[in-house]
């Protein structure tokens, strides 16, 4: 397992074109990848950006999505259409790591590599208190940071959650250009929190190459949480990028270079 600082990565020439599937995290959508998608496509790669259920321009109401299978259906449906000779590289950010793990269980023969960016990397989802401790954001130190909806009743867990606008830049984008965080504040939607918090998977996960990109100034999935997930389920490689939780906004060029490097190493094993 190799750790590489983002600052020393150089663009790699003569790269074989790949098909990248970019999976957003909670409250985001396909829109958050616009900078990375452009860089990958200019370099000759194919890129698919999906909106998960009740995300981006998907019309579902967030509190109506009560299971992880329903939330992940757009990715599951897409993966089902691929032939086995059309392997893709999955890239997941934040809670999108759960979608990657679910796909590794069900579509391992269609995945060349899985790249986790500041992501929840758990082989079976949230199956224990320790899984929640290392894989879910703990924002209690900041006070009441979110707006919650309880569509099943006040005595039940919340069905959707979104960060209050005054905390979005502070926790998600504090090293990103201000205009990007303003755009995000206009596009973020409540995430189907019950579906995400109850995500659990069963089965033997495939031995697809996994790469983790650790964000060192992260306030959402803290670096110590990322380290704990890496120790518990060691990936093949760990790269480091000195950003907050959203390197697709704050350091898109460095993120692009790391992803290309990770995909190249995956094709050589």
PDB file of C-alpha atoms in Angstrom:
ATOM      1  CA  UNK A   1       0.000   0.000   0.000  1.00  0.00           C
ATOM      2  CA  UNK A   2       1.578   3.234  -1.182  1.00  0.00           C
ATOM      3  CA  UNK A   3       0.906   6.721   0.120  1.00  0.00           C
ATOM      4  CA  UNK A   4       1.527   9.519  -2.348  1.00  0.00           C
ATOM      5  CA  UNK A   5       1.125  13.242  -1.695  1.00  0.00           C
ATOM      6  CA  UNK A   6      -0.962  14.984  -4.301  1.00  0.00           C
ATOM      7  CA  UNK A   7       1.618  17.716  -4.766  1.00  0.00           C
ATOM      8  CA  UNK A   8       4.138  15.380  -6.384  1.00  0.00           C
ATOM      9  CA  UNK A   9       1.830  13.799  -8.951  1.00  0.00           C
ATOM     10  CA  UNK A  10       2.455  14.603 -12.590  1.00  0.00           C
ATOM     11  CA  UNK A  11       0.098  14.035 -15.522  1.00  0.00           C
ATOM     12  CA  UNK A  12       0.711  10.660 -17.102  1.00  0.00           C
ATOM     13  CA  UNK A  13       1.082  10.598 -20.909  1.00  0.00           C
ATOM     14  CA  UNK A  14      -0.336   8.001 -23.302  1.00  0.00           C
ATOM     15  CA  UNK A  15      -3.013   6.738 -20.913  1.00  0.00           C
ATOM     16  CA  UNK A  16      -5.450   4.147 -22.255  1.00  0.00           C
ATOM     17  CA  UNK A  17      -8.945   5.682 -22.217  1.00  0.00           C
ATOM     18  CA  UNK A  18     -11.105   4.480 -19.323  1.00  0.00           C
ATOM     19  CA  UNK A  19     -14.775   4.679 -18.416  1.00  0.00           C
ATOM     20  CA  UNK A  20     -15.242   6.474 -15.089  1.00  0.00           C
ATOM     21  CA  UNK A  21     -18.529   6.369 -13.200  1.00  0.00           C
ATOM     22  CA  UNK A  22     -18.703   9.204 -10.660  1.00  0.00           C
ATOM     23  CA  UNK A  23     -20.951   8.720  -7.621  1.00  0.00           C
ATOM     24  CA  UNK A  24     -21.800  11.730  -5.473  1.00  0.00           C
ATOM     25  CA  UNK A  25     -22.256  11.876  -1.709  1.00  0.00           C
ATOM     26  CA  UNK A  26     -25.199  12.877   0.468  1.00  0.00           C
ATOM     27  CA  UNK A  27     -27.178  15.994  -0.570  1.00  0.00           C
ATOM     28  CA  UNK A  28     -25.110  16.369  -3.749  1.00  0.00           C
ATOM     29  CA  UNK A  29     -25.785  15.239  -7.292  1.00  0.00           C
ATOM     30  CA  UNK A  30     -24.087  14.614 -10.610  1.00  0.00           C
ATOM     31  CA  UNK A  31     -23.553  18.399 -10.814  1.00  0.00           C
ATOM     32  CA  UNK A  32     -20.742  18.381  -8.216  1.00  0.00           C
ATOM     33  CA  UNK A  33     -18.409  16.565 -10.620  1.00  0.00           C
ATOM     34  CA  UNK A  34     -18.469  19.196 -13.379  1.00  0.00           C
ATOM     35  CA  UNK A  35     -14.795  20.191 -13.043  1.00  0.00           C
ATOM     36  CA  UNK A  36     -13.498  16.617 -12.802  1.00  0.00           C
ATOM     37  CA  UNK A  37     -15.720  15.440 -15.640  1.00  0.00           C
ATOM     38  CA  UNK A  38     -14.304  18.156 -17.900  1.00  0.00           C
ATOM     39  CA  UNK A  39     -10.704  17.239 -17.064  1.00  0.00           C
ATOM     40  CA  UNK A  40     -11.284  13.533 -17.630  1.00  0.00           C
ATOM     41  CA  UNK A  41     -13.117  14.044 -20.920  1.00  0.00           C
ATOM     42  CA  UNK A  42     -10.474  16.425 -22.246  1.00  0.00           C
ATOM     43  CA  UNK A  43      -7.919  13.705 -21.467  1.00  0.00           C
ATOM     44  CA  UNK A  44      -9.888  11.279 -23.648  1.00  0.00           C
ATOM     45  CA  UNK A  45     -11.795   9.307 -21.015  1.00  0.00           C
ATOM     46  CA  UNK A  46     -15.487   8.433 -20.949  1.00  0.00           C
ATOM     47  CA  UNK A  47     -17.362   9.778 -17.928  1.00  0.00           C
ATOM     48  CA  UNK A  48     -20.777   8.912 -16.516  1.00  0.00           C
ATOM     49  CA  UNK A  49     -22.182  11.056 -13.697  1.00  0.00           C
ATOM     50  CA  UNK A  50     -25.315   9.716 -12.048  1.00  0.00           C
ATOM     51  CA  UNK A  51     -27.957  11.247  -9.819  1.00  0.00           C
ATOM     52  CA  UNK A  52     -28.891   8.820  -7.068  1.00  0.00           C
ATOM     53  CA  UNK A  53     -32.526   8.702  -5.940  1.00  0.00           C
ATOM     54  CA  UNK A  54     -33.878  12.040  -4.644  1.00  0.00           C
ATOM     55  CA  UNK A  55     -30.591  13.710  -5.609  1.00  0.00           C
ATOM     56  CA  UNK A  56     -29.665  16.256  -8.241  1.00  0.00           C
ATOM     57  CA  UNK A  57     -32.483  16.394 -10.783  1.00  0.00           C
ATOM     58  CA  UNK A  58     -34.024  13.066  -9.746  1.00  0.00           C
ATOM     59  CA  UNK A  59     -37.667  13.860  -8.971  1.00  0.00           C
ATOM     60  CA  UNK A  60     -38.135  11.612  -5.944  1.00  0.00           C
ATOM     61  CA  UNK A  61     -38.907  13.297  -2.625  1.00  0.00           C
ATOM     62  CA  UNK A  62     -36.035  12.619  -0.185  1.00  0.00           C
ATOM     63  CA  UNK A  63     -38.205  11.444   2.706  1.00  0.00           C
ATOM     64  CA  UNK A  64     -39.931   8.955   0.403  1.00  0.00           C
ATOM     65  CA  UNK A  65     -36.672   7.015  -0.067  1.00  0.00           C
ATOM     66  CA  UNK A  66     -36.573   4.732   2.972  1.00  0.00           C
ATOM     67  CA  UNK A  67     -34.191   1.941   1.934  1.00  0.00           C
ATOM     68  CA  UNK A  68     -30.657   1.938   0.605  1.00  0.00           C
ATOM     69  CA  UNK A  69     -31.700  -0.284  -2.305  1.00  0.00           C
ATOM     70  CA  UNK A  70     -34.147   2.404  -3.420  1.00  0.00           C
ATOM     71  CA  UNK A  71     -31.529   5.136  -2.987  1.00  0.00           C
ATOM     72  CA  UNK A  72     -28.932   3.185  -4.966  1.00  0.00           C
ATOM     73  CA  UNK A  73     -31.310   2.059  -7.727  1.00  0.00           C
ATOM     74  CA  UNK A  74     -29.976   4.476 -10.386  1.00  0.00           C
ATOM     75  CA  UNK A  75     -26.442   3.103  -9.980  1.00  0.00           C
ATOM     76  CA  UNK A  76     -27.684  -0.491  -9.727  1.00  0.00           C
ATOM     77  CA  UNK A  77     -29.719  -0.090 -12.920  1.00  0.00           C
ATOM     78  CA  UNK A  78     -26.772   1.460 -14.743  1.00  0.00           C
ATOM     79  CA  UNK A  79     -24.374  -1.299 -13.688  1.00  0.00           C
ATOM     80  CA  UNK A  80     -26.908  -3.911 -14.774  1.00  0.00           C
ATOM     81  CA  UNK A  81     -26.795  -2.602 -18.341  1.00  0.00           C
ATOM     82  CA  UNK A  82     -23.030  -3.008 -18.684  1.00  0.00           C
ATOM     83  CA  UNK A  83     -21.519  -6.021 -20.376  1.00  0.00           C
ATOM     84  CA  UNK A  84     -18.722  -7.885 -18.607  1.00  0.00           C
ATOM     85  CA  UNK A  85     -16.231  -6.754 -21.237  1.00  0.00           C
ATOM     86  CA  UNK A  86     -17.038  -3.091 -20.502  1.00  0.00           C
ATOM     87  CA  UNK A  87     -15.431  -2.679 -17.100  1.00  0.00           C
ATOM     88  CA  UNK A  88     -15.717   0.689 -15.400  1.00  0.00           C
ATOM     89  CA  UNK A  89     -13.834   2.537 -12.698  1.00  0.00           C
ATOM     90  CA  UNK A  90     -16.166   3.590  -9.904  1.00  0.00           C
ATOM     91  CA  UNK A  91     -15.342   6.822  -8.090  1.00  0.00           C
ATOM     92  CA  UNK A  92     -17.310   7.617  -4.945  1.00  0.00           C
ATOM     93  CA  UNK A  93     -17.243  10.661  -2.678  1.00  0.00           C
ATOM     94  CA  UNK A  94     -18.276  10.738   0.988  1.00  0.00           C
ATOM     95  CA  UNK A  95     -21.440   8.644   1.517  1.00  0.00           C
ATOM     96  CA  UNK A  96     -21.032   7.538  -2.102  1.00  0.00           C
ATOM     97  CA  UNK A  97     -18.539   5.031  -0.744  1.00  0.00           C
ATOM     98  CA  UNK A  98     -21.510   2.975   0.461  1.00  0.00           C
ATOM     99  CA  UNK A  99     -22.760   2.794  -3.113  1.00  0.00           C
ATOM    100  CA  UNK A 100     -19.335   1.580  -4.231  1.00  0.00           C
ATOM    101  CA  UNK A 101     -19.240  -1.188  -1.605  1.00  0.00           C
ATOM    102  CA  UNK A 102     -22.745  -2.283  -2.624  1.00  0.00           C
ATOM    103  CA  UNK A 103     -21.647  -2.403  -6.263  1.00  0.00           C
ATOM    104  CA  UNK A 104     -18.528  -4.415  -5.411  1.00  0.00           C
ATOM    105  CA  UNK A 105     -20.800  -7.045  -3.892  1.00  0.00           C
ATOM    106  CA  UNK A 106     -23.091  -7.226  -6.897  1.00  0.00           C
ATOM    107  CA  UNK A 107     -21.045  -6.245  -9.953  1.00  0.00           C
ATOM    108  CA  UNK A 108     -17.422  -7.084  -9.183  1.00  0.00           C
ATOM    109  CA  UNK A 109     -16.925  -8.618 -12.627  1.00  0.00           C
ATOM    110  CA  UNK A 110     -17.804  -5.281 -14.230  1.00  0.00           C
ATOM    111  CA  UNK A 111     -15.545  -3.071 -12.106  1.00  0.00           C
ATOM    112  CA  UNK A 112     -11.877  -2.470 -12.890  1.00  0.00           C
ATOM    113  CA  UNK A 113     -11.234  -0.436  -9.752  1.00  0.00           C
ATOM    114  CA  UNK A 114     -13.072   1.428  -6.995  1.00  0.00           C
ATOM    115  CA  UNK A 115     -11.746   4.819  -5.869  1.00  0.00           C
ATOM    116  CA  UNK A 116     -12.999   6.201  -2.557  1.00  0.00           C
ATOM    117  CA  UNK A 117     -12.612   9.988  -2.062  1.00  0.00           C
ATOM    118  CA  UNK A 118     -12.991  10.985   1.601  1.00  0.00           C
ATOM    119  CA  UNK A 119     -15.584   8.264   1.496  1.00  0.00           C
ATOM    120  CA  UNK A 120     -17.336   5.823   3.769  1.00  0.00           C
ATOM    121  CA  UNK A 121     -15.406   2.634   3.033  1.00  0.00           C
ATOM    122  CA  UNK A 122     -17.145  -0.247   4.836  1.00  0.00           C
ATOM    123  CA  UNK A 123     -17.419  -3.713   3.276  1.00  0.00           C
ATOM    124  CA  UNK A 124     -20.890  -4.417   4.708  1.00  0.00           C
ATOM    125  CA  UNK A 125     -22.302  -0.976   5.455  1.00  0.00           C
ATOM    126  CA  UNK A 126     -23.368   0.081   8.946  1.00  0.00           C
ATOM    127  CA  UNK A 127     -23.472  -3.235  10.790  1.00  0.00           C
ATOM    128  CA  UNK A 128     -22.037  -2.173  14.157  1.00  0.00           C
ATOM    129  CA  UNK A 129     -21.535   0.835  16.409  1.00  0.00           C
ATOM    130  CA  UNK A 130     -17.897   0.887  15.308  1.00  0.00           C
ATOM    131  CA  UNK A 131     -18.974   1.141  11.663  1.00  0.00           C
ATOM    132  CA  UNK A 132     -21.043   4.209  12.525  1.00  0.00           C
ATOM    133  CA  UNK A 133     -18.224   5.700  14.601  1.00  0.00           C
ATOM    134  CA  UNK A 134     -15.673   5.528  11.797  1.00  0.00           C
ATOM    135  CA  UNK A 135     -17.944   5.888   8.774  1.00  0.00           C
ATOM    136  CA  UNK A 136     -20.575   8.497   9.606  1.00  0.00           C
ATOM    137  CA  UNK A 137     -19.932  12.216  10.161  1.00  0.00           C
ATOM    138  CA  UNK A 138     -19.957  13.332  13.799  1.00  0.00           C
ATOM    139  CA  UNK A 139     -20.717  17.051  13.773  1.00  0.00           C
ATOM    140  CA  UNK A 140     -21.829  17.349  17.396  1.00  0.00           C
ATOM    141  CA  UNK A 141     -18.996  19.757  18.220  1.00  0.00           C
ATOM    142  CA  UNK A 142     -20.582  22.355  15.923  1.00  0.00           C
ATOM    143  CA  UNK A 143     -24.026  22.291  17.564  1.00  0.00           C
ATOM    144  CA  UNK A 144     -27.307  22.095  15.665  1.00  0.00           C
ATOM    145  CA  UNK A 145     -25.994  22.058  12.100  1.00  0.00           C
ATOM    146  CA  UNK A 146     -28.794  20.339  10.192  1.00  0.00           C
ATOM    147  CA  UNK A 147     -32.468  20.521   9.304  1.00  0.00           C
ATOM    148  CA  UNK A 148     -34.239  17.183   9.707  1.00  0.00           C
ATOM    149  CA  UNK A 149     -37.565  15.824   8.543  1.00  0.00           C
ATOM    150  CA  UNK A 150     -39.438  13.100  10.433  1.00  0.00           C
ATOM    151  CA  UNK A 151     -41.970  11.825   7.917  1.00  0.00           C
ATOM    152  CA  UNK A 152     -42.544   8.579   9.869  1.00  0.00           C
ATOM    153  CA  UNK A 153     -43.271  10.434  13.095  1.00  0.00           C
ATOM    154  CA  UNK A 154     -41.367  12.402  15.726  1.00  0.00           C
ATOM    155  CA  UNK A 155     -40.499   9.244  17.667  1.00  0.00           C
ATOM    156  CA  UNK A 156     -38.813   7.672  14.624  1.00  0.00           C
ATOM    157  CA  UNK A 157     -35.397   8.372  13.071  1.00  0.00           C
ATOM    158  CA  UNK A 158     -35.249  11.303  10.646  1.00  0.00           C
ATOM    159  CA  UNK A 159     -36.038  10.450   7.054  1.00  0.00           C
ATOM    160  CA  UNK A 160     -34.095  13.325   5.490  1.00  0.00           C
ATOM    161  CA  UNK A 161     -31.337  15.703   6.572  1.00  0.00           C
ATOM    162  CA  UNK A 162     -29.584  18.718   5.101  1.00  0.00           C
ATOM    163  CA  UNK A 163     -26.878  20.960   6.519  1.00  0.00           C
ATOM    164  CA  UNK A 164     -28.079  24.414   7.432  1.00  0.00           C
ATOM    165  CA  UNK A 165     -26.851  26.909   4.848  1.00  0.00           C
ATOM    166  CA  UNK A 166     -24.651  28.767   7.341  1.00  0.00           C
ATOM    167  CA  UNK A 167     -22.661  25.566   7.966  1.00  0.00           C
ATOM    168  CA  UNK A 168     -22.292  24.355   4.388  1.00  0.00           C
ATOM    169  CA  UNK A 169     -19.159  26.284   3.464  1.00  0.00           C
ATOM    170  CA  UNK A 170     -17.646  25.850   6.931  1.00  0.00           C
ATOM    171  CA  UNK A 171     -17.949  22.059   6.894  1.00  0.00           C
ATOM    172  CA  UNK A 172     -17.910  21.099   3.220  1.00  0.00           C
ATOM    173  CA  UNK A 173     -16.132  23.746   1.158  1.00  0.00           C
ATOM    174  CA  UNK A 174     -13.961  25.953   3.375  1.00  0.00           C
ATOM    175  CA  UNK A 175     -10.938  25.670   1.024  1.00  0.00           C
ATOM    176  CA  UNK A 176     -12.963  25.893  -2.182  1.00  0.00           C
ATOM    177  CA  UNK A 177     -13.594  28.976  -4.325  1.00  0.00           C
ATOM    178  CA  UNK A 178     -16.449  30.982  -2.850  1.00  0.00           C
ATOM    179  CA  UNK A 179     -18.396  30.876  -6.107  1.00  0.00           C
ATOM    180  CA  UNK A 180     -18.393  27.063  -6.006  1.00  0.00           C
ATOM    181  CA  UNK A 181     -19.801  27.006  -2.485  1.00  0.00           C
ATOM    182  CA  UNK A 182     -22.452  29.554  -3.499  1.00  0.00           C
ATOM    183  CA  UNK A 183     -23.434  27.339  -6.433  1.00  0.00           C
ATOM    184  CA  UNK A 184     -23.567  24.307  -4.154  1.00  0.00           C
ATOM    185  CA  UNK A 185     -25.804  26.114  -1.668  1.00  0.00           C
ATOM    186  CA  UNK A 186     -28.302  26.583  -4.512  1.00  0.00           C
ATOM    187  CA  UNK A 187     -28.215  22.933  -5.562  1.00  0.00           C
ATOM    188  CA  UNK A 188     -27.853  20.885  -2.369  1.00  0.00           C
ATOM    189  CA  UNK A 189     -30.932  18.856  -1.437  1.00  0.00           C
ATOM    190  CA  UNK A 190     -31.922  16.995   1.736  1.00  0.00           C
ATOM    191  CA  UNK A 191     -30.444  13.520   1.690  1.00  0.00           C
ATOM    192  CA  UNK A 192     -32.572  10.420   2.436  1.00  0.00           C
ATOM    193  CA  UNK A 193     -30.880   9.920   5.781  1.00  0.00           C
ATOM    194  CA  UNK A 194     -32.874   6.858   6.895  1.00  0.00           C
ATOM    195  CA  UNK A 195     -31.883   5.010   3.724  1.00  0.00           C
ATOM    196  CA  UNK A 196     -28.222   5.894   4.243  1.00  0.00           C
ATOM    197  CA  UNK A 197     -28.056   5.184   7.978  1.00  0.00           C
ATOM    198  CA  UNK A 198     -29.580   1.723   7.564  1.00  0.00           C
ATOM    199  CA  UNK A 199     -27.344   0.645   4.664  1.00  0.00           C
ATOM    200  CA  UNK A 200     -26.266  -2.956   5.255  1.00  0.00           C
ATOM    201  CA  UNK A 201     -24.965  -5.470   2.718  1.00  0.00           C
ATOM    202  CA  UNK A 202     -24.498  -9.228   2.740  1.00  0.00           C
ATOM    203  CA  UNK A 203     -22.277 -11.422   0.605  1.00  0.00           C
ATOM    204  CA  UNK A 204     -18.687 -11.959  -0.376  1.00  0.00           C
ATOM    205  CA  UNK A 205     -17.178  -8.762  -1.681  1.00  0.00           C
ATOM    206  CA  UNK A 206     -15.124  -9.072  -4.853  1.00  0.00           C
ATOM    207  CA  UNK A 207     -11.364  -8.624  -4.895  1.00  0.00           C
ATOM    208  CA  UNK A 208     -11.498  -5.561  -7.087  1.00  0.00           C
ATOM    209  CA  UNK A 209      -8.635  -3.139  -6.608  1.00  0.00           C
ATOM    210  CA  UNK A 210      -9.594  -0.376  -4.164  1.00  0.00           C
ATOM    211  CA  UNK A 211      -7.855   2.989  -3.824  1.00  0.00           C
ATOM    212  CA  UNK A 212      -8.517   5.513  -1.064  1.00  0.00           C
ATOM    213  CA  UNK A 213      -7.913   9.252  -1.450  1.00  0.00           C
ATOM    214  CA  UNK A 214      -7.567  10.796   1.995  1.00  0.00           C
ATOM    215  CA  UNK A 215      -8.426  14.470   2.548  1.00  0.00           C
ATOM    216  CA  UNK A 216      -6.247  15.924   5.300  1.00  0.00           C
ATOM    217  CA  UNK A 217      -8.324  19.018   6.207  1.00  0.00           C
ATOM    218  CA  UNK A 218     -11.699  17.292   6.258  1.00  0.00           C
ATOM    219  CA  UNK A 219     -14.317  18.407   8.802  1.00  0.00           C
ATOM    220  CA  UNK A 220     -17.030  15.997   7.661  1.00  0.00           C
ATOM    221  CA  UNK A 221     -15.273  12.633   7.480  1.00  0.00           C
ATOM    222  CA  UNK A 222     -12.373  13.506   9.716  1.00  0.00           C
ATOM    223  CA  UNK A 223      -8.850  12.278   8.851  1.00  0.00           C
ATOM    224  CA  UNK A 224      -8.827   9.985  11.910  1.00  0.00           C
ATOM    225  CA  UNK A 225     -12.061   8.387  10.695  1.00  0.00           C
ATOM    226  CA  UNK A 226     -10.560   7.877   7.264  1.00  0.00           C
ATOM    227  CA  UNK A 227      -7.460   6.321   8.851  1.00  0.00           C
ATOM    228  CA  UNK A 228      -9.640   3.972  10.894  1.00  0.00           C
ATOM    229  CA  UNK A 229     -11.516   2.756   7.822  1.00  0.00           C
ATOM    230  CA  UNK A 230      -8.231   2.269   5.972  1.00  0.00           C
ATOM    231  CA  UNK A 231      -6.871   0.155   8.856  1.00  0.00           C
ATOM    232  CA  UNK A 232     -10.024  -1.930   9.157  1.00  0.00           C
ATOM    233  CA  UNK A 233     -10.333  -2.678   5.421  1.00  0.00           C
ATOM    234  CA  UNK A 234      -6.949  -1.904   3.861  1.00  0.00           C
ATOM    235  CA  UNK A 235      -7.135  -0.754   0.242  1.00  0.00           C
ATOM    236  CA  UNK A 236      -4.419  -1.514  -2.283  1.00  0.00           C
ATOM    237  CA  UNK A 237      -3.236   2.098  -2.314  1.00  0.00           C
ATOM    238  CA  UNK A 238      -3.765   5.279  -0.317  1.00  0.00           C
ATOM    239  CA  UNK A 239      -3.234   8.706  -1.840  1.00  0.00           C
ATOM    240  CA  UNK A 240      -3.239  11.943   0.154  1.00  0.00           C
ATOM    241  CA  UNK A 241      -4.622  15.281  -0.958  1.00  0.00           C
ATOM    242  CA  UNK A 242      -4.356  18.397   1.218  1.00  0.00           C
ATOM    243  CA  UNK A 243      -7.931  19.608   0.880  1.00  0.00           C
ATOM    244  CA  UNK A 244     -11.179  19.808   2.762  1.00  0.00           C
ATOM    245  CA  UNK A 245     -14.064  17.420   2.113  1.00  0.00           C
ATOM    246  CA  UNK A 246     -14.634  18.547  -1.470  1.00  0.00           C
ATOM    247  CA  UNK A 247     -11.476  18.297  -3.597  1.00  0.00           C
ATOM    248  CA  UNK A 248     -13.592  18.256  -6.764  1.00  0.00           C
ATOM    249  CA  UNK A 249     -14.085  21.979  -6.079  1.00  0.00           C
ATOM    250  CA  UNK A 250     -10.932  23.008  -4.220  1.00  0.00           C
ATOM    251  CA  UNK A 251      -8.258  21.007  -6.108  1.00  0.00           C
ATOM    252  CA  UNK A 252      -9.783  19.494  -9.244  1.00  0.00           C
ATOM    253  CA  UNK A 253      -6.471  19.251 -11.137  1.00  0.00           C
ATOM    254  CA  UNK A 254      -4.740  17.361  -8.322  1.00  0.00           C
ATOM    255  CA  UNK A 255      -7.769  15.129  -7.878  1.00  0.00           C
ATOM    256  CA  UNK A 256      -7.793  14.408 -11.614  1.00  0.00           C
ATOM    257  CA  UNK A 257      -4.113  13.470 -11.557  1.00  0.00           C
ATOM    258  CA  UNK A 258      -4.576  11.138  -8.596  1.00  0.00           C
ATOM    259  CA  UNK A 259      -7.584   9.431 -10.151  1.00  0.00           C
ATOM    260  CA  UNK A 260      -5.739   8.905 -13.443  1.00  0.00           C
ATOM    261  CA  UNK A 261      -2.742   7.538 -11.564  1.00  0.00           C
ATOM    262  CA  UNK A 262      -4.972   5.218  -9.513  1.00  0.00           C
ATOM    263  CA  UNK A 263      -6.726   3.956 -12.637  1.00  0.00           C
ATOM    264  CA  UNK A 264      -3.406   3.309 -14.354  1.00  0.00           C
ATOM    265  CA  UNK A 265      -2.059   1.283 -11.442  1.00  0.00           C
ATOM    266  CA  UNK A 266      -5.283  -0.694 -11.406  1.00  0.00           C
ATOM    267  CA  UNK A 267      -4.837  -1.757 -15.029  1.00  0.00           C
ATOM    268  CA  UNK A 268      -1.322  -3.072 -14.410  1.00  0.00           C
ATOM    269  CA  UNK A 269      -2.209  -5.755 -11.842  1.00  0.00           C
TER     270      UNK A 269
END
